[in-house]
GROMACS .gro file of C-alpha atoms in nm:
model
  288
    1UNK     CA    1 -11.123  -9.043   7.947
    2UNK     CA    2 -11.403  -9.018   8.205
    3UNK     CA    3 -11.348  -9.384   8.319
    4UNK     CA    4 -10.969  -9.398   8.292
    5UNK     CA    5 -10.889  -9.108   8.532
    6UNK     CA    6 -11.126  -9.180   8.818
    7UNK     CA    7 -11.042  -9.559   8.800
    8UNK     CA    8 -10.675  -9.473   8.819
    9UNK     CA    9 -10.713  -9.223   9.092
   10UNK     CA   10 -10.981  -9.405   9.297
   11UNK     CA   11 -10.741  -9.501   9.580
   12UNK     CA   12 -10.654  -9.131   9.616
   13UNK     CA   13 -11.009  -8.998   9.611
   14UNK     CA   14 -11.276  -9.219   9.763
   15UNK     CA   15 -11.561  -8.998   9.645
   16UNK     CA   16 -11.781  -9.208   9.408
   17UNK     CA   17 -11.850  -9.048   9.073
   18UNK     CA   18 -12.185  -9.014   8.929
   19UNK     CA   19 -12.219  -9.227   8.622
   20UNK     CA   20 -12.465  -9.428   8.419
   21UNK     CA   21 -12.458  -9.799   8.492
   22UNK     CA   22 -12.502  -9.943   8.155
   23UNK     CA   23 -12.684 -10.014   7.835
   24UNK     CA   24 -12.812 -10.323   7.648
   25UNK     CA   25 -12.768 -10.436   7.294
   26UNK     CA   26 -12.948 -10.725   7.110
   27UNK     CA   27 -12.854 -10.856   6.768
   28UNK     CA   28 -13.111 -11.066   6.582
   29UNK     CA   29 -12.968 -11.213   6.261
   30UNK     CA   30 -13.277 -11.398   6.168
   31UNK     CA   31 -13.380 -11.551   5.828
   32UNK     CA   32 -13.661 -11.289   5.823
   33UNK     CA   33 -13.574 -10.990   6.046
   34UNK     CA   34 -13.227 -10.866   6.090
   35UNK     CA   35 -13.205 -10.621   6.373
   36UNK     CA   36 -12.935 -10.449   6.582
   37UNK     CA   37 -13.107 -10.275   6.876
   38UNK     CA   38 -12.985 -10.082   7.181
   39UNK     CA   39 -13.085  -9.906   7.493
   40UNK     CA   40 -12.896  -9.594   7.596
   41UNK     CA   41 -12.891  -9.563   7.981
   42UNK     CA   42 -12.744  -9.243   8.101
   43UNK     CA   43 -12.759  -8.980   8.384
   44UNK     CA   44 -13.123  -8.847   8.407
   45UNK     CA   45 -12.990  -8.497   8.343
   46UNK     CA   46 -12.892  -8.589   7.985
   47UNK     CA   47 -13.255  -8.661   7.881
   48UNK     CA   48 -13.336  -8.455   7.579
   49UNK     CA   49 -12.978  -8.318   7.575
   50UNK     CA   50 -12.842  -8.567   7.316
   51UNK     CA   51 -12.837  -8.522   6.951
   52UNK     CA   52 -12.726  -8.669   6.610
   53UNK     CA   53 -12.404  -8.567   6.455
   54UNK     CA   54 -12.427  -8.616   6.075
   55UNK     CA   55 -12.096  -8.552   5.910
   56UNK     CA   56 -11.945  -8.554   5.569
   57UNK     CA   57 -11.569  -8.491   5.597
   58UNK     CA   58 -11.337  -8.471   5.291
   59UNK     CA   59 -10.967  -8.422   5.305
   60UNK     CA   60 -10.731  -8.348   5.017
   61UNK     CA   61 -10.478  -8.583   5.152
   62UNK     CA   62 -10.498  -8.891   5.359
   63UNK     CA   63 -10.530  -8.812   5.742
   64UNK     CA   64 -10.450  -8.978   6.067
   65UNK     CA   65 -10.327  -9.320   6.163
   66UNK     CA   66 -10.538  -9.496   5.911
   67UNK     CA   67 -10.497  -9.260   5.615
   68UNK     CA   68 -10.852  -9.169   5.571
   69UNK     CA   69 -10.957  -8.918   5.294
   70UNK     CA   70 -11.337  -8.925   5.328
   71UNK     CA   71 -11.585  -9.002   5.604
   72UNK     CA   72 -11.957  -8.982   5.604
   73UNK     CA   73 -12.138  -9.096   5.922
   74UNK     CA   74 -12.432  -9.049   6.158
   75UNK     CA   75 -12.378  -9.100   6.534
   76UNK     CA   76 -12.587  -9.030   6.844
   77UNK     CA   77 -12.392  -8.803   7.071
   78UNK     CA   78 -12.372  -8.653   7.425
   79UNK     CA   79 -12.254  -8.297   7.460
   80UNK     CA   80 -11.877  -8.290   7.487
   81UNK     CA   81 -11.828  -8.653   7.352
   82UNK     CA   82 -11.672  -8.768   7.030
   83UNK     CA   83 -11.904  -8.930   6.782
   84UNK     CA   84 -11.898  -9.311   6.773
   85UNK     CA   85 -11.949  -9.426   7.134
   86UNK     CA   86 -12.328  -9.490   7.120
   87UNK     CA   87 -12.534  -9.596   6.810
   88UNK     CA   88 -12.377  -9.510   6.476
   89UNK     CA   89 -12.351  -9.594   6.106
   90UNK     CA   90 -12.136  -9.487   5.808
   91UNK     CA   91 -12.190  -9.467   5.435
   92UNK     CA   92 -11.987  -9.786   5.384
   93UNK     CA   93 -12.264  -9.982   5.559
   94UNK     CA   94 -12.106 -10.009   5.904
   95UNK     CA   95 -12.375 -10.027   6.182
   96UNK     CA   96 -12.275 -10.055   6.549
   97UNK     CA   97 -12.361  -9.993   6.904
   98UNK     CA   98 -12.144  -9.980   7.224
   99UNK     CA   99 -12.163 -10.128   7.568
  100UNK     CA  100 -11.930  -9.979   7.818
  101UNK     CA  101 -11.714 -10.230   8.004
  102UNK     CA  102 -11.513 -10.150   8.317
  103UNK     CA  103 -11.170 -10.323   8.379
  104UNK     CA  104 -11.019 -10.290   8.735
  105UNK     CA  105 -10.657 -10.233   8.602
  106UNK     CA  106 -10.601  -9.950   8.354
  107UNK     CA  107 -10.261  -9.854   8.222
  108UNK     CA  108 -10.130  -9.510   8.122
  109UNK     CA  109 -10.011  -9.424   7.777
  110UNK     CA  110 -10.287  -9.615   7.590
  111UNK     CA  111 -10.573  -9.498   7.365
  112UNK     CA  112 -10.906  -9.415   7.518
  113UNK     CA  113 -11.190  -9.619   7.396
  114UNK     CA  114 -11.379  -9.310   7.263
  115UNK     CA  115 -11.088  -9.233   7.026
  116UNK     CA  116 -11.091  -9.593   6.896
  117UNK     CA  117 -11.459  -9.602   6.834
  118UNK     CA  118 -11.443  -9.261   6.670
  119UNK     CA  119 -11.192  -9.416   6.424
  120UNK     CA  120 -11.436  -9.704   6.354
  121UNK     CA  121 -11.649  -9.448   6.177
  122UNK     CA  122 -11.405  -9.432   5.887
  123UNK     CA  123 -11.372  -9.805   5.813
  124UNK     CA  124 -11.502  -9.973   5.498
  125UNK     CA  125 -11.497 -10.339   5.601
  126UNK     CA  126 -11.463 -10.577   5.888
  127UNK     CA  127 -11.087 -10.627   5.836
  128UNK     CA  128 -11.036 -10.248   5.873
  129UNK     CA  129 -11.260 -10.246   6.176
  130UNK     CA  130 -11.039 -10.505   6.343
  131UNK     CA  131 -10.734 -10.313   6.267
  132UNK     CA  132 -10.876 -10.007   6.437
  133UNK     CA  133 -10.995 -10.198   6.742
  134UNK     CA  134 -10.649 -10.374   6.784
  135UNK     CA  135 -10.488 -10.034   6.766
  136UNK     CA  136 -10.146 -10.181   6.700
  137UNK     CA  137  -9.848 -10.003   6.848
  138UNK     CA  138 -10.054  -9.873   7.142
  139UNK     CA  139 -10.374 -10.065   7.235
  140UNK     CA  140 -10.691  -9.963   7.423
  141UNK     CA  141 -10.666  -9.771   7.753
  142UNK     CA  142 -11.013  -9.901   7.865
  143UNK     CA  143 -11.282 -10.145   7.748
  144UNK     CA  144 -11.610 -10.170   7.575
  145UNK     CA  145 -11.824 -10.421   7.377
  146UNK     CA  146 -11.892 -10.344   7.003
  147UNK     CA  147 -12.195 -10.488   6.832
  148UNK     CA  148 -12.153 -10.440   6.458
  149UNK     CA  149 -12.210 -10.546   6.104
  150UNK     CA  150 -12.154 -10.423   5.751
  151UNK     CA  151 -12.454 -10.398   5.531
  152UNK     CA  152 -12.243 -10.464   5.229
  153UNK     CA  153 -12.110 -10.797   5.370
  154UNK     CA  154 -12.247 -11.079   5.149
  155UNK     CA  155 -12.210 -11.327   5.432
  156UNK     CA  156 -12.461 -11.115   5.649
  157UNK     CA  157 -12.260 -11.197   5.956
  158UNK     CA  158 -12.296 -10.981   6.272
  159UNK     CA  159 -12.034 -10.965   6.550
  160UNK     CA  160 -12.002 -10.891   6.915
  161UNK     CA  161 -11.648 -10.786   7.001
  162UNK     CA  162 -11.520 -10.751   7.360
  163UNK     CA  163 -11.232 -10.508   7.379
  164UNK     CA  164 -11.015 -10.509   7.688
  165UNK     CA  165 -10.726 -10.270   7.783
  166UNK     CA  166 -10.373 -10.388   7.734
  167UNK     CA  167 -10.177 -10.529   8.022
  168UNK     CA  168  -9.799 -10.496   8.092
  169UNK     CA  169  -9.589 -10.438   7.782
  170UNK     CA  170  -9.863 -10.535   7.522
  171UNK     CA  171  -9.898 -10.288   7.252
  172UNK     CA  172 -10.251 -10.385   7.110
  173UNK     CA  173 -10.597 -10.419   7.250
  174UNK     CA  174 -10.717 -10.758   7.369
  175UNK     CA  175 -11.021 -10.868   7.158
  176UNK     CA  176 -11.264 -11.155   7.175
  177UNK     CA  177 -11.473 -11.185   6.851
  178UNK     CA  178 -11.808 -11.363   6.860
  179UNK     CA  179 -11.978 -11.424   6.528
  180UNK     CA  180 -12.361 -11.398   6.514
  181UNK     CA  181 -12.441 -11.598   6.190
  182UNK     CA  182 -12.774 -11.609   6.013
  183UNK     CA  183 -13.056 -11.752   6.231
  184UNK     CA  184 -12.875 -11.667   6.543
  185UNK     CA  185 -12.896 -11.389   6.809
  186UNK     CA  186 -12.684 -11.234   7.080
  187UNK     CA  187 -12.748 -11.007   7.385
  188UNK     CA  188 -12.484 -10.802   7.566
  189UNK     CA  189 -12.483 -10.569   7.856
  190UNK     CA  190 -12.194 -10.408   8.057
  191UNK     CA  191 -12.001 -10.709   8.186
  192UNK     CA  192 -11.722 -10.905   8.026
  193UNK     CA  193 -11.870 -11.239   7.923
  194UNK     CA  194 -11.579 -11.401   7.757
  195UNK     CA  195 -11.256 -11.219   7.835
  196UNK     CA  196 -11.112 -11.328   8.174
  197UNK     CA  197 -11.032 -11.001   8.350
  198UNK     CA  198 -11.085 -10.837   8.684
  199UNK     CA  199 -11.384 -10.598   8.656
  200UNK     CA  200 -11.464 -10.277   8.829
  201UNK     CA  201 -11.796 -10.090   8.901
  202UNK     CA  202 -11.986 -10.341   9.108
  203UNK     CA  203 -12.326 -10.165   9.054
  204UNK     CA  204 -12.282 -10.188   8.676
  205UNK     CA  205 -12.203 -10.549   8.706
  206UNK     CA  206 -12.504 -10.625   8.919
  207UNK     CA  207 -12.718 -10.445   8.671
  208UNK     CA  208 -12.577 -10.633   8.379
  209UNK     CA  209 -12.622 -10.973   8.552
  210UNK     CA  210 -12.992 -10.875   8.622
  211UNK     CA  211 -13.054 -10.754   8.266
  212UNK     CA  212 -12.891 -11.063   8.103
  213UNK     CA  213 -13.096 -11.281   8.332
  214UNK     CA  214 -13.410 -11.105   8.206
  215UNK     CA  215 -13.315 -11.158   7.841
  216UNK     CA  216 -13.240 -11.533   7.904
  217UNK     CA  217 -13.585 -11.576   8.042
  218UNK     CA  218 -13.733 -11.499   7.704
  219UNK     CA  219 -13.762 -11.748   7.411
  220UNK     CA  220 -13.494 -11.670   7.150
  221UNK     CA  221 -13.626 -11.370   6.951
  222UNK     CA  222 -13.749 -11.428   6.604
  223UNK     CA  223 -13.893 -11.085   6.496
  224UNK     CA  224 -13.832 -10.714   6.544
  225UNK     CA  225 -14.133 -10.724   6.767
  226UNK     CA  226 -13.968 -10.981   6.996
  227UNK     CA  227 -13.654 -10.752   7.026
  228UNK     CA  228 -13.855 -10.449   7.114
  229UNK     CA  229 -14.039 -10.647   7.374
  230UNK     CA  230 -13.714 -10.753   7.533
  231UNK     CA  231 -13.571 -10.405   7.528
  232UNK     CA  232 -13.891 -10.258   7.683
  233UNK     CA  233 -13.891 -10.498   7.984
  234UNK     CA  234 -13.933 -10.314   8.310
  235UNK     CA  235 -13.917 -10.625   8.535
  236UNK     CA  236 -13.615 -10.694   8.742
  237UNK     CA  237 -13.651 -10.413   8.997
  238UNK     CA  238 -13.385 -10.146   9.011
  239UNK     CA  239 -13.161 -10.321   8.754
  240UNK     CA  240 -13.429 -10.355   8.491
  241UNK     CA  241 -13.370 -10.331   8.110
  242UNK     CA  242 -13.579 -10.019   8.035
  243UNK     CA  243 -13.525  -9.789   8.323
  244UNK     CA  244 -13.832  -9.560   8.339
  245UNK     CA  245 -13.714  -9.367   8.632
  246UNK     CA  246 -14.058  -9.275   8.757
  247UNK     CA  247 -13.890  -9.130   9.071
  248UNK     CA  248 -13.706  -8.819   8.950
  249UNK     CA  249 -13.447  -8.841   9.214
  250UNK     CA  250 -13.306  -9.153   9.050
  251UNK     CA  251 -12.978  -9.073   8.876
  252UNK     CA  252 -13.002  -9.314   8.578
  253UNK     CA  253 -13.267  -9.341   8.305
  254UNK     CA  254 -13.301  -9.513   7.963
  255UNK     CA  255 -13.290  -9.196   7.759
  256UNK     CA  256 -13.313  -9.357   7.419
  257UNK     CA  257 -13.371  -9.682   7.234
  258UNK     CA  258 -13.241  -9.727   6.873
  259UNK     CA  259 -13.354  -9.994   6.641
  260UNK     CA  260 -13.136 -10.052   6.323
  261UNK     CA  261 -13.339 -10.265   6.065
  262UNK     CA  262 -13.060 -10.415   5.862
  263UNK     CA  263 -13.301 -10.541   5.592
  264UNK     CA  264 -13.497 -10.209   5.552
  265UNK     CA  265 -13.184 -10.010   5.606
  266UNK     CA  266 -13.345  -9.770   5.870
  267UNK     CA  267 -13.277  -9.647   6.207
  268UNK     CA  268 -13.566  -9.579   6.445
  269UNK     CA  269 -13.519  -9.367   6.766
  270UNK     CA  270 -13.735  -9.380   7.072
  271UNK     CA  271 -13.706  -9.198   7.405
  272UNK     CA  272 -14.019  -9.374   7.559
  273UNK     CA  273 -14.064  -9.744   7.610
  274UNK     CA  274 -14.069  -9.895   7.250
  275UNK     CA  275 -14.329 -10.148   7.382
  276UNK     CA  276 -14.596  -9.888   7.403
  277UNK     CA  277 -14.484  -9.596   7.178
  278UNK     CA  278 -14.399  -9.518   6.817
  279UNK     CA  279 -14.048  -9.397   6.735
  280UNK     CA  280 -13.987  -9.022   6.725
  281UNK     CA  281 -13.814  -9.057   6.393
  282UNK     CA  282 -13.727  -9.338   6.148
  283UNK     CA  283 -13.428  -9.240   5.935
  284UNK     CA  284 -13.287  -9.401   5.613
  285UNK     CA  285 -12.932  -9.535   5.624
  286UNK     CA  286 -12.773  -9.357   5.337
  287UNK     CA  287 -12.491  -9.560   5.179
  288UNK     CA  288 -12.217  -9.481   4.931
   0.00000   0.00000   0.00000
């Protein structure tokens, strides 16, 4: 609830909170290369203090709102955070990344986005994912963008879904679903692009506009190398895509880059600029 409480209380406490100002995701659903790639921008202090959670959870009886008996997933995590809010996959073939979005008006009594994206890790198909994101009966308390696909989906469709918090008496999340079909691509940062909503966090909005402008200056990506080149871009001044943070007094740095290869079924993790470095590790996506 690290965004809900400060945003709700901001008129009572004018002290700005230290926070990351975003991350960038690119989906390339090409005829040759199919890639879901993501930069993780975070407070500099978190560099080398993130880790993978790899979990296999088996219950004797169905558990929770969605009656899940078994979960098996891998998720990049920050200390103290639930799995599911960065780059993740599960054994049903779900692959996704998250872009934080900040709405100005947040309502009490709604489900924090971290809880919703944690529940995503138990889904088996796109229909189940939509049910989790809608969160019928309650709805999201804050917003994010979800870039996802299922490796077992014969249509090979990818999606960018903007999730916005509920307003008034609504009891489910507001969703805008964009399909990325074969031979298409999509970029997303930390600004609502399709849902009309008043947005908070001006620094993050400025950064998102700058990063999206950088992406649009490139020709549409065709290969994994093209995507890596875009995510490693250091132009754009303070609000660049890959924040190298050469001055250690800067609060935000790109601490990780993840490349899901949907054809090879692998995940490559970088902490240095992927343009110039090999990944620390390339892991197989183990499916049920």
